[in-house]
CSV table of N, CA and C in Angstrom, one decimal:
chain,number,residue,atom,x,y,z
A,20,MET,N,11.5,-8.7,25.9
A,20,MET,CA,11.0,-8.1,27.2
A,20,MET,C,9.6,-8.6,27.4
A,21,ALA,N,9.3,-9.2,28.5
A,21,ALA,CA,8.0,-9.7,28.8
A,21,ALA,C,7.2,-8.7,29.6
A,22,LEU,N,5.9,-8.6,29.4
A,22,LEU,CA,5.1,-7.7,30.1
A,22,LEU,C,4.6,-8.4,31.4
A,23,SER,N,4.4,-7.6,32.4
A,23,SER,CA,3.8,-8.2,33.6
A,23,SER,C,2.4,-8.5,33.4
A,24,GLN,N,1.8,-9.3,34.3
A,24,GLN,CA,0.4,-9.7,34.2
A,24,GLN,C,-0.5,-8.5,34.3
A,25,SER,N,-0.2,-7.5,35.1
A,25,SER,CA,-1.0,-6.3,35.3
A,25,SER,C,-1.0,-5.5,34.0
A,26,ALA,N,0.2,-5.4,33.3
A,26,ALA,CA,0.3,-4.6,32.1
A,26,ALA,C,-0.5,-5.3,31.0
A,27,LEU,N,-0.5,-6.6,30.9
A,27,LEU,CA,-1.3,-7.4,30.0
A,27,LEU,C,-2.8,-7.2,30.2
A,28,SER,N,-3.2,-7.2,31.5
A,28,SER,CA,-4.6,-7.0,31.8
A,28,SER,C,-5.0,-5.6,31.4
A,29,GLU,N,-4.2,-4.6,31.6
A,29,GLU,CA,-4.5,-3.2,31.1
A,29,GLU,C,-4.7,-3.2,29.6
A,30,LEU,N,-3.8,-3.8,28.9
A,30,LEU,CA,-3.8,-3.8,27.4
A,30,LEU,C,-5.1,-4.5,27.0
A,31,GLN,N,-5.4,-5.6,27.6
A,31,GLN,CA,-6.6,-6.4,27.3
A,31,GLN,C,-7.9,-5.5,27.5
A,32,GLU,N,-7.9,-4.7,28.6
A,32,GLU,CA,-9.0,-3.9,28.9
A,32,GLU,C,-9.1,-2.7,27.8
A,33,VAL,N,-8.0,-2.2,27.4
A,33,VAL,CA,-8.0,-1.2,26.4
A,33,VAL,C,-8.6,-1.7,25.1
A,34,PHE,N,-8.3,-2.9,24.7
A,34,PHE,CA,-8.8,-3.5,23.5
A,34,PHE,C,-10.3,-3.8,23.6
A,35,ARG,N,-10.7,-4.3,24.8
A,35,ARG,CA,-12.2,-4.6,25.0
A,35,ARG,C,-13.0,-3.3,25.0
A,36,SER,N,-12.5,-2.2,25.5
A,36,SER,CA,-13.2,-1.0,25.5
A,36,SER,C,-13.4,-0.3,24.1
A,37,GLY,N,-12.7,-0.8,23.1
A,37,GLY,CA,-12.7,-0.2,21.8
A,37,GLY,C,-11.7,0.8,21.5
A,38,GLU,N,-10.8,1.1,22.5
A,38,GLU,CA,-9.8,2.1,22.3
A,38,GLU,C,-8.5,1.5,21.7
A,39,GLY,N,-8.6,0.2,21.4
A,39,GLY,CA,-7.4,-0.5,20.9
A,39,GLY,C,-6.9,0.1,19.6
A,40,THR,N,-7.8,0.5,18.7
A,40,THR,CA,-7.3,1.0,17.4
A,40,THR,C,-6.6,2.3,17.6
A,41,ASP,N,-7.0,3.1,18.5
A,41,ASP,CA,-6.3,4.4,18.8
A,41,ASP,C,-4.9,4.1,19.3
A,42,PHE,N,-4.9,3.1,20.2
A,42,PHE,CA,-3.6,2.7,20.8
A,42,PHE,C,-2.6,2.2,19.8
A,43,ILE,N,-3.1,1.3,18.9
A,43,ILE,CA,-2.3,0.8,17.8
A,43,ILE,C,-1.8,1.9,16.8
A,44,ARG,N,-2.8,2.7,16.5
A,44,ARG,CA,-2.4,3.8,15.6
A,44,ARG,C,-1.3,4.7,16.2
A,45,GLU,N,-1.4,5.0,17.5
A,45,GLU,CA,-0.4,5.8,18.1
A,45,GLU,C,0.9,5.1,18.2
A,46,CYS,N,0.9,3.8,18.4
A,46,CYS,CA,2.1,3.0,18.4
A,46,CYS,C,2.8,3.0,17.1
A,47,VAL,N,2.0,2.8,16.0
A,47,VAL,CA,2.5,2.8,14.7
A,47,VAL,C,3.1,4.2,14.3
A,48,ARG,N,2.4,5.3,14.7
A,48,ARG,CA,2.9,6.6,14.5
A,48,ARG,C,4.2,6.9,15.2
A,49,VAL,N,4.3,6.5,16.5
A,49,VAL,CA,5.6,6.7,17.2
A,49,VAL,C,6.7,5.9,16.6
A,50,ALA,N,6.5,4.7,16.2
A,50,ALA,CA,7.5,3.9,15.7
A,50,ALA,C,8.0,4.4,14.3
A,51,MET,N,7.1,4.8,13.5
A,51,MET,CA,7.5,5.4,12.2
A,51,MET,C,8.2,6.7,12.3
A,52,GLN,N,7.7,7.5,13.3
A,52,GLN,CA,8.3,8.8,13.5
A,52,GLN,C,9.8,8.7,14.0
A,53,GLU,N,10.0,7.7,14.9
A,53,GLU,CA,11.3,7.4,15.4
A,53,GLU,C,12.2,6.9,14.2
A,54,LEU,N,11.7,6.1,13.3
A,54,LEU,CA,12.5,5.6,12.2
A,54,LEU,C,12.9,6.8,11.3
A,55,ILE,N,11.9,7.7,11.0
A,55,ILE,CA,12.2,8.8,10.2
A,55,ILE,C,13.2,9.7,10.8
A,56,ASP,N,13.1,10.0,12.1
A,56,ASP,CA,14.1,10.8,12.8
A,56,ASP,C,15.5,10.2,12.8
A,57,ALA,N,15.5,8.9,13.0
A,57,ALA,CA,16.8,8.2,13.0
A,57,ALA,C,17.5,8.3,11.7
A,58,GLU,N,16.7,8.2,10.6
A,58,GLU,CA,17.3,8.3,9.2
A,58,GLU,C,17.7,9.7,8.9
A,59,ALA,N,16.9,10.7,9.4
A,59,ALA,CA,17.3,12.1,9.2
A,59,ALA,C,18.6,12.4,10.0
A,60,THR,N,18.8,11.8,11.2
A,60,THR,CA,20.0,12.0,12.0
A,60,THR,C,21.2,11.4,11.3
A,61,ALA,N,21.0,10.3,10.7
A,61,ALA,CA,22.1,9.6,9.9
A,61,ALA,C,22.5,10.5,8.7
A,62,ALA,N,21.4,11.0,8.0
A,62,ALA,CA,21.7,11.8,6.8
A,62,ALA,C,22.4,13.1,7.1
A,63,ILE,N,22.0,13.7,8.2
A,63,ILE,CA,22.6,15.0,8.6
A,63,ILE,C,24.0,14.8,9.2
A,64,GLY,N,24.2,13.7,10.0
A,64,GLY,CA,25.4,13.5,10.6
A,64,GLY,C,25.4,14.0,12.1
A,65,ALA,N,24.3,14.4,12.6
A,65,ALA,CA,24.1,14.8,14.0
A,65,ALA,C,22.7,14.7,14.4
A,66,GLY,N,22.5,14.5,15.6
A,66,GLY,CA,21.1,14.5,16.2
A,66,GLY,C,20.5,15.9,16.3
A,67,ARG,N,19.3,16.0,16.7
A,67,ARG,CA,18.6,17.2,16.9
A,67,ARG,C,19.3,18.0,18.0
A,68,TYR,N,19.7,19.3,17.7
A,68,TYR,CA,20.4,20.2,18.6
A,68,TYR,C,21.8,19.8,19.0
A,69,GLU,N,22.3,18.9,18.2
A,69,GLU,CA,23.7,18.4,18.4
A,69,GLU,C,24.7,19.0,17.5
A,70,ARG,N,25.8,19.4,18.0
A,70,ARG,CA,26.9,20.1,17.1
A,70,ARG,C,28.0,19.1,17.0
A,71,THR,N,28.3,18.7,15.8
A,71,THR,CA,29.4,17.8,15.6
A,71,THR,C,30.2,18.2,14.3
A,72,GLU,N,31.4,17.7,14.2
A,72,GLU,CA,32.3,18.0,13.0
A,72,GLU,C,31.7,17.4,11.8
A,73,SER,N,31.1,16.2,11.9
A,73,SER,CA,30.6,15.5,10.7
A,73,SER,C,29.2,16.0,10.2
A,74,ARG,N,28.7,17.0,10.8
A,74,ARG,CA,27.4,17.5,10.5
A,74,ARG,C,27.4,18.1,9.0
A,75,VAL,N,26.5,17.7,8.2
A,75,VAL,CA,26.5,18.1,6.8
A,75,VAL,C,25.6,19.4,6.6
A,76,THR,N,24.5,19.4,7.3
A,76,THR,CA,23.5,20.5,7.2
A,76,THR,C,22.7,20.6,8.5
A,77,GLU,N,21.7,21.4,8.5
A,77,GLU,CA,20.9,21.6,9.7
A,77,GLU,C,19.5,21.4,9.4
A,78,ARG,N,18.7,21.0,10.4
A,78,ARG,CA,17.3,20.9,10.3
A,78,ARG,C,16.6,22.2,10.2
A,79,ASN,N,15.5,22.3,9.4
A,79,ASN,CA,14.8,23.5,9.2
A,79,ASN,C,13.3,23.3,9.4
A,80,GLY,N,12.9,22.8,10.5
A,80,GLY,CA,11.5,22.5,10.7
A,80,GLY,C,11.1,21.2,10.1
A,81,SER,N,9.8,21.0,9.9
A,81,SER,CA,9.3,19.8,9.3
A,81,SER,C,8.0,20.1,8.5
A,82,ARG,N,7.7,19.1,7.7
A,82,ARG,CA,6.4,19.2,6.9
A,82,ARG,C,5.6,18.0,7.3
A,83,PRO,N,4.3,18.3,7.4
A,83,PRO,CA,3.4,17.2,7.7
A,83,PRO,C,3.2,16.2,6.6
A,84,ARG,N,3.0,14.9,6.9
A,84,ARG,CA,2.8,13.9,5.9
A,84,ARG,C,1.7,13.0,6.4
A,85,LEU,N,0.6,12.9,5.7
A,85,LEU,CA,-0.5,12.0,6.1
A,85,LEU,C,-0.4,10.7,5.4
A,86,LEU,N,-0.4,9.6,6.2
A,86,LEU,CA,-0.2,8.3,5.7
A,86,LEU,C,-1.4,7.5,6.2
A,87,THR,N,-2.1,6.8,5.3
A,87,THR,CA,-3.3,6.0,5.6
A,87,THR,C,-2.8,4.6,5.7
A,88,THR,N,-3.1,4.0,6.9
A,88,THR,CA,-2.8,2.6,7.1
A,88,THR,C,-4.0,1.8,7.5
A,89,HIS,N,-3.8,0.5,7.8
A,89,HIS,CA,-5.0,-0.3,8.3
A,89,HIS,C,-5.4,0.2,9.7
A,90,ALA,N,-4.5,0.8,10.4
A,90,ALA,CA,-4.8,1.3,11.7
A,90,ALA,C,-5.5,2.7,11.7
A,91,GLY,N,-5.6,3.3,10.5
A,91,GLY,CA,-6.2,4.6,10.3
A,91,GLY,C,-5.2,5.6,9.8
A,92,ASP,N,-5.6,6.8,9.7
A,92,ASP,CA,-4.7,7.9,9.2
A,92,ASP,C,-3.6,8.3,10.3
A,93,ILE,N,-2.4,8.4,9.9
A,93,ILE,CA,-1.3,8.7,10.8
A,93,ILE,C,-0.7,10.0,10.2
A,94,GLU,N,-0.5,11.0,11.1
A,94,GLU,CA,0.2,12.2,10.7
A,94,GLU,C,1.6,12.2,11.2
A,95,LEU,N,2.5,12.2,10.2
A,95,LEU,CA,3.9,12.1,10.4
A,95,LEU,C,4.6,13.5,10.1
A,96,ALA,N,5.7,13.8,10.7
A,96,ALA,CA,6.5,15.0,10.5
A,96,ALA,C,7.8,14.6,9.8
A,97,VAL,N,7.9,15.0,8.5
A,97,VAL,CA,9.1,14.7,7.8
A,97,VAL,C,10.1,15.9,7.9
A,98,PRO,N,11.3,15.8,8.5
A,98,PRO,CA,12.2,16.9,8.7
A,98,PRO,C,12.6,17.6,7.3
A,99,LYS,N,12.7,18.9,7.4
A,99,LYS,CA,13.2,19.6,6.2
A,99,LYS,C,14.7,20.0,6.6
A,100,LEU,N,15.5,20.2,5.6
A,100,LEU,CA,16.9,20.6,5.8
A,100,LEU,C,17.1,21.9,5.2
A,101,ARG,N,18.1,22.7,5.8
A,101,ARG,CA,18.5,24.0,5.2
A,101,ARG,C,19.2,23.9,3.9
A,102,ALA,N,20.0,22.9,3.7
A,102,ALA,CA,20.7,22.6,2.4
A,102,ALA,C,20.5,21.2,2.0
A,103,GLY,N,20.0,21.0,0.8
A,103,GLY,CA,19.8,19.6,0.3
A,103,GLY,C,18.3,19.2,0.6
A,104,SER,N,18.0,18.0,0.3
A,104,SER,CA,16.7,17.5,0.6
A,104,SER,C,16.8,16.2,1.3
A,105,PHE,N,15.7,15.8,1.9
A,105,PHE,CA,15.6,14.6,2.7
A,105,PHE,C,14.2,14.0,2.5
A,106,PHE,N,14.1,12.7,2.2
A,106,PHE,CA,12.8,12.0,2.2
A,106,PHE,C,13.1,10.6,2.8
A,107,PRO,N,12.4,10.2,3.8
A,107,PRO,CA,12.6,8.9,4.4
A,107,PRO,C,12.4,7.8,3.5
A,108,SER,N,13.2,6.7,3.6
A,108,SER,CA,13.1,5.5,2.8
A,108,SER,C,11.9,4.7,3.1
A,109,ILE,N,11.3,4.8,4.3
A,109,ILE,CA,10.1,4.0,4.7
A,109,ILE,C,8.8,4.6,4.0
A,110,LEU,N,8.9,5.8,3.5
A,110,LEU,CA,7.7,6.3,2.8
A,110,LEU,C,8.0,6.4,1.3
A,111,SER,N,7.0,6.4,0.5
A,111,SER,CA,7.1,6.5,-0.9
A,111,SER,C,6.7,7.9,-1.4
A,112,PRO,N,7.5,8.5,-2.3
A,112,PRO,CA,7.1,9.8,-2.7
A,112,PRO,C,5.7,9.8,-3.4
A,113,ARG,N,4.9,10.8,-3.2
A,113,ARG,CA,3.6,11.0,-3.8
A,113,ARG,C,2.7,9.8,-3.6
A,114,ARG,N,2.9,9.1,-2.5
A,114,ARG,CA,1.9,8.0,-2.2
A,114,ARG,C,1.5,8.2,-0.7
A,115,ARG,N,0.2,8.4,-0.5
A,115,ARG,CA,-0.3,8.7,0.8
A,115,ARG,C,-0.9,7.5,1.5
A,116,ILE,N,-0.9,6.4,0.8
A,116,ILE,CA,-1.5,5.2,1.5
A,116,ILE,C,-0.4,4.1,1.5
A,117,ASP,N,-0.5,3.2,2.5
A,117,ASP,CA,0.6,2.2,2.6
A,117,ASP,C,0.3,1.1,1.6
A,118,GLN,N,1.3,0.2,1.5
A,118,GLN,CA,1.2,-0.9,0.5
A,118,GLN,C,0.0,-1.8,0.6
A,119,ALA,N,-0.5,-2.0,1.8
A,119,ALA,CA,-1.7,-2.9,1.9
A,119,ALA,C,-2.9,-2.3,1.3
A,120,LEU,N,-3.1,-1.0,1.6
A,120,LEU,CA,-4.3,-0.3,1.0
A,120,LEU,C,-4.1,-0.1,-0.5
A,121,TYR,N,-2.8,0.1,-0.9
A,121,TYR,CA,-2.5,0.2,-2.3
A,121,TYR,C,-2.9,-1.1,-3.1
A,122,ALA,N,-2.6,-2.2,-2.5
A,122,ALA,CA,-3.0,-3.5,-3.0
A,122,ALA,C,-4.5,-3.7,-3.1
A,123,VAL,N,-5.2,-3.2,-2.0
A,123,VAL,CA,-6.7,-3.3,-2.0
A,123,VAL,C,-7.3,-2.5,-3.1
A,124,VAL,N,-6.7,-1.3,-3.4
A,124,VAL,CA,-7.2,-0.4,-4.5
A,124,VAL,C,-7.0,-1.1,-5.8
A,125,MET,N,-5.9,-1.7,-6.0
A,125,MET,CA,-5.6,-2.4,-7.3
A,125,MET,C,-6.5,-3.6,-7.4
A,126,GLU,N,-6.7,-4.4,-6.4
A,126,GLU,CA,-7.6,-5.5,-6.4
A,126,GLU,C,-9.0,-5.1,-6.7
A,127,ALA,N,-9.5,-4.0,-6.1
A,127,ALA,CA,-10.8,-3.6,-6.4
A,127,ALA,C,-11.0,-3.2,-7.9
A,128,TYR,N,-10.0,-2.5,-8.4
A,128,TYR,CA,-10.0,-2.1,-9.8
A,128,TYR,C,-10.0,-3.3,-10.7
A,129,VAL,N,-9.3,-4.4,-10.4
A,129,VAL,CA,-9.3,-5.6,-11.2
A,129,VAL,C,-10.6,-6.2,-11.2
A,130,HIS,N,-11.3,-6.2,-10.1
A,130,HIS,CA,-12.6,-6.8,-10.0
A,130,HIS,C,-13.8,-5.9,-10.5
A,131,GLY,N,-13.4,-4.7,-11.0
A,131,GLY,CA,-14.4,-3.9,-11.7
A,131,GLY,C,-15.1,-2.9,-10.8
A,132,VAL,N,-14.6,-2.6,-9.6
A,132,VAL,CA,-15.2,-1.6,-8.7
A,132,VAL,C,-14.9,-0.3,-9.3
A,133,SER,N,-15.8,0.6,-9.4
A,133,SER,CA,-15.6,1.9,-9.9
A,133,SER,C,-14.7,2.8,-9.1
A,134,THR,N,-14.0,3.8,-9.7
A,134,THR,CA,-13.1,4.6,-8.9
A,134,THR,C,-13.8,5.3,-7.8
A,135,ARG,N,-15.1,5.7,-8.0
A,135,ARG,CA,-15.8,6.4,-7.0
A,135,ARG,C,-16.1,5.5,-5.8
A,136,ASN,N,-16.4,4.2,-6.1
A,136,ASN,CA,-16.7,3.3,-5.0
A,136,ASN,C,-15.5,2.8,-4.2
A,137,VAL,N,-14.3,3.0,-4.8
A,137,VAL,CA,-13.1,2.6,-4.1
A,137,VAL,C,-12.9,3.6,-2.9
A,138,ASP,N,-13.4,4.8,-3.1
A,138,ASP,CA,-13.3,5.8,-1.9
A,138,ASP,C,-14.1,5.3,-0.7
A,139,ASP,N,-15.2,4.7,-1.0
A,139,ASP,CA,-16.0,4.1,0.1
A,139,ASP,C,-15.3,2.9,0.7
A,140,LEU,N,-14.7,2.1,-0.1
A,140,LEU,CA,-14.0,0.9,0.4
A,140,LEU,C,-12.8,1.3,1.3
A,141,VAL,N,-12.0,2.3,0.9
A,141,VAL,CA,-10.9,2.8,1.7
A,141,VAL,C,-11.4,3.4,3.0
A,142,THR,N,-12.5,4.1,2.9
A,142,THR,CA,-13.1,4.7,4.2
A,142,THR,C,-13.5,3.6,5.1
A,143,ALA,N,-14.1,2.5,4.5
A,143,ALA,CA,-14.5,1.4,5.4
A,143,ALA,C,-13.4,0.6,6.0
A,144,LEU,N,-12.2,0.7,5.4
A,144,LEU,CA,-11.0,0.0,5.9
A,144,LEU,C,-10.3,0.9,6.9
A,145,GLY,N,-10.8,2.1,7.2
A,145,GLY,CA,-10.2,2.9,8.3
A,145,GLY,C,-9.5,4.2,7.8
A,146,GLY,N,-9.5,4.4,6.5
A,146,GLY,CA,-8.8,5.6,6.0
A,146,GLY,C,-9.8,6.7,5.9
A,147,THR,N,-9.3,7.9,5.4
A,147,THR,CA,-10.2,9.0,5.2
A,147,THR,C,-10.7,9.1,3.8
A,148,GLY,N,-10.4,8.1,3.0
A,148,GLY,CA,-10.9,8.1,1.6
A,148,GLY,C,-9.7,8.3,0.7
A,149,ILE,N,-10.1,8.3,-0.6
A,149,ILE,CA,-9.0,8.4,-1.6
A,149,ILE,C,-9.7,9.1,-2.8
A,150,SER,N,-9.1,10.0,-3.5
A,150,SER,CA,-9.7,10.7,-4.6
A,150,SER,C,-9.7,9.8,-5.8
A,151,LYS,N,-10.6,10.1,-6.7
A,151,LYS,CA,-10.8,9.2,-7.9
A,151,LYS,C,-9.6,9.4,-8.8
A,152,SER,N,-8.9,10.6,-8.8
A,152,SER,CA,-7.7,10.8,-9.6
A,152,SER,C,-6.6,10.0,-9.1
A,153,GLU,N,-6.5,9.8,-7.7
A,153,GLU,CA,-5.4,9.0,-7.2
A,153,GLU,C,-5.6,7.5,-7.5
A,154,VAL,N,-6.9,7.1,-7.5
A,154,VAL,CA,-7.2,5.7,-7.9
A,154,VAL,C,-6.8,5.5,-9.3
A,155,SER,N,-7.1,6.4,-10.2
A,155,SER,CA,-6.8,6.3,-11.6
A,155,SER,C,-5.2,6.3,-11.8
A,156,ARG,N,-4.5,7.1,-11.0
A,156,ARG,CA,-3.1,7.1,-11.1
A,156,ARG,C,-2.5,5.7,-10.6
A,157,ILE,N,-3.0,5.1,-9.5
A,157,ILE,CA,-2.6,3.8,-9.0
A,157,ILE,C,-2.8,2.8,-10.1
A,158,CYS,N,-4.0,2.8,-10.7
A,158,CYS,CA,-4.4,1.8,-11.6
A,158,CYS,C,-3.7,2.0,-13.0
A,159,ALA,N,-3.3,3.2,-13.3
A,159,ALA,CA,-2.5,3.3,-14.5
A,159,ALA,C,-1.2,2.6,-14.4
A,160,GLY,N,-0.6,2.6,-13.2
A,160,GLY,CA,0.6,1.7,-13.0
A,160,GLY,C,0.3,0.3,-13.2
A,161,LEU,N,-0.8,-0.2,-12.7
A,161,LEU,CA,-1.2,-1.5,-12.9
A,161,LEU,C,-1.4,-1.9,-14.4
A,162,ASP,N,-2.0,-1.0,-15.1
A,162,ASP,CA,-2.2,-1.2,-16.6
A,162,ASP,C,-0.9,-1.3,-17.3
A,163,GLU,N,0.1,-0.5,-16.9
A,163,GLU,CA,1.5,-0.7,-17.5
A,163,GLU,C,2.1,-2.0,-17.2
A,164,ALA,N,1.9,-2.5,-16.0
A,164,ALA,CA,2.5,-3.8,-15.6
A,164,ALA,C,1.8,-4.9,-16.4
A,165,VAL,N,0.5,-4.9,-16.5
A,165,VAL,CA,-0.3,-5.9,-17.2
A,165,VAL,C,0.1,-5.8,-18.7
A,166,GLY,N,0.2,-4.6,-19.3
A,166,GLY,CA,0.6,-4.5,-20.7
A,166,GLY,C,2.0,-5.1,-20.9
A,167,ALA,N,2.9,-4.8,-20.0
A,167,ALA,CA,4.3,-5.4,-20.2
A,167,ALA,C,4.2,-6.9,-20.1
A,168,PHE,N,3.4,-7.5,-19.2
A,168,PHE,CA,3.3,-8.9,-19.1
A,168,PHE,C,2.6,-9.5,-20.4
A,169,ARG,N,1.6,-8.9,-20.9
A,169,ARG,CA,0.9,-9.4,-22.1
A,169,ARG,C,1.8,-9.4,-23.3
A,170,THR,N,2.7,-8.4,-23.4
A,170,THR,CA,3.5,-8.3,-24.6
A,170,THR,C,4.9,-8.8,-24.5
A,171,ARG,N,5.2,-9.6,-23.4
A,171,ARG,CA,6.5,-10.1,-23.2
A,171,ARG,C,6.8,-11.2,-24.3
A,172,ARG,N,8.0,-11.4,-24.6
A,172,ARG,CA,8.4,-12.4,-25.5
A,172,ARG,C,8.4,-13.8,-24.9
A,173,LEU,N,8.0,-14.8,-25.6
A,173,LEU,CA,7.9,-16.2,-25.1
A,173,LEU,C,8.8,-17.1,-25.8
A,174,ASP,N,9.7,-16.6,-26.7
A,174,ASP,CA,10.6,-17.5,-27.4
A,174,ASP,C,11.9,-17.8,-26.7
A,175,HIS,N,12.1,-17.3,-25.5
A,175,HIS,CA,13.3,-17.6,-24.8
A,175,HIS,C,13.5,-19.0,-24.3
A,176,VAL,N,12.4,-19.7,-24.2
A,176,VAL,CA,12.4,-21.1,-23.7
A,176,VAL,C,11.3,-21.9,-24.4
A,177,GLU,N,11.5,-23.2,-24.5
A,177,GLU,CA,10.5,-24.0,-25.1
A,177,GLU,C,9.4,-24.4,-24.1
A,178,PHE,N,8.2,-24.4,-24.5
A,178,PHE,CA,7.1,-24.8,-23.6
A,178,PHE,C,6.6,-26.2,-24.1
A,179,PRO,N,6.7,-27.2,-23.3
A,179,PRO,CA,6.3,-28.6,-23.7
A,179,PRO,C,4.8,-28.8,-23.7
A,180,TYR,N,4.0,-27.9,-23.2
A,180,TYR,CA,2.6,-28.1,-23.1
A,180,TYR,C,1.9,-27.0,-23.8
A,181,VAL,N,0.7,-27.3,-24.3
A,181,VAL,CA,-0.2,-26.3,-24.8
A,181,VAL,C,-1.5,-26.5,-24.1
A,182,TYR,N,-2.0,-25.4,-23.5
A,182,TYR,CA,-3.2,-25.4,-22.8
A,182,TYR,C,-4.3,-24.7,-23.7
A,183,LEU,N,-5.4,-25.4,-23.8
A,183,LEU,CA,-6.5,-24.8,-24.6
A,183,LEU,C,-7.7,-24.6,-23.6
A,184,ASP,N,-8.4,-23.6,-24.0
A,184,ASP,CA,-9.6,-23.2,-23.2
A,184,ASP,C,-10.8,-23.3,-24.1
A,185,ALA,N,-11.9,-23.6,-23.5
A,185,ALA,CA,-13.1,-23.7,-24.3
A,185,ALA,C,-14.3,-23.2,-23.5
A,186,THR,N,-15.3,-22.8,-24.2
A,186,THR,CA,-16.6,-22.5,-23.6
A,186,THR,C,-17.6,-23.4,-24.1
A,187,TYR,N,-18.5,-23.8,-23.3
A,187,TYR,CA,-19.5,-24.8,-23.7
A,187,TYR,C,-20.8,-24.0,-24.1
A,188,LEU,N,-21.3,-24.4,-25.3
A,188,LEU,CA,-22.6,-23.8,-25.8
A,188,LEU,C,-23.6,-24.9,-26.1
A,189,HIS,N,-24.8,-24.5,-26.0
A,189,HIS,CA,-25.9,-25.5,-26.4
A,189,HIS,C,-26.1,-25.4,-27.9
A,190,VAL,N,-25.9,-26.5,-28.6
A,190,VAL,CA,-26.0,-26.6,-30.1
A,190,VAL,C,-27.0,-27.6,-30.5
A,191,ARG,N,-27.8,-27.2,-31.5
A,191,ARG,CA,-28.8,-28.2,-32.0
A,191,ARG,C,-28.1,-29.0,-33.1
A,192,THR,N,-28.2,-30.3,-33.0
A,192,THR,CA,-27.6,-31.3,-33.9
A,192,THR,C,-28.5,-31.5,-35.1
A,193,GLU,N,-28.0,-32.3,-36.1
A,193,GLU,CA,-28.8,-32.5,-37.3
A,193,GLU,C,-30.1,-33.3,-37.0
A,194,HIS,N,-30.1,-34.0,-35.9
A,194,HIS,CA,-31.3,-34.8,-35.6
A,194,HIS,C,-32.3,-34.0,-34.7
A,195,GLY,N,-32.0,-32.7,-34.5
A,195,GLY,CA,-32.9,-31.9,-33.7
A,195,GLY,C,-32.7,-31.9,-32.2
A,196,MET,N,-31.7,-32.6,-31.8
A,196,MET,CA,-31.4,-32.6,-30.3
A,196,MET,C,-30.5,-31.5,-29.9
A,197,VAL,N,-30.6,-30.9,-28.7
A,197,VAL,CA,-29.8,-29.9,-28.2
A,197,VAL,C,-28.8,-30.5,-27.3
A,198,VAL,N,-27.5,-30.3,-27.6
A,198,VAL,CA,-26.4,-30.9,-26.8
A,198,VAL,C,-25.4,-29.8,-26.5
A,199,SER,N,-24.6,-30.0,-25.5
A,199,SER,CA,-23.6,-29.1,-25.0
A,199,SER,C,-22.3,-29.5,-25.7
A,200,LYS,N,-21.7,-28.5,-26.4
A,200,LYS,CA,-20.4,-28.7,-27.2
A,200,LYS,C,-19.4,-27.7,-26.8
A,201,ALA,N,-18.2,-28.1,-26.8
A,201,ALA,CA,-17.1,-27.2,-26.5
A,201,ALA,C,-16.7,-26.4,-27.7
A,202,VAL,N,-16.6,-25.1,-27.6
A,202,VAL,CA,-16.2,-24.3,-28.7
A,202,VAL,C,-14.9,-23.6,-28.4
């Protein structure tokens, strides 16, 4: 579906005025909320206020879920059910930030940024911040993955090359000259 020239001009003006991030945030919120509602409808077997024979359970309100994205914080409503439980597949349990910010937190940890300074980094990227305990929990998963990689077995295949690494130090020779040697 193509937009008319006037609609494009209006969108361009919204972005120029600085309200574009609010517009994008609202678009992301609406799209994600529609996906959550569609998945809940499929799980229940009927839409909201709909009575069908295939209905499994009924909706029982919703609970708020804050999700931090590049566009900013998004407040979503996850439907509750009278019988059973429902959690949308597009969200991850016990994770309040999206995958991109999750990767930023891990990257900052790898580069030695303290857990307290990661909060400032997430705030600068448009979020409301992140607690140091959540940073530690995210990075604990990273530590497990690195540990598994470091302790993996290497005897399943032959490796035709051996790579050596060296550091160069300044060494005094027998003749009193200082030269750079690989160690």
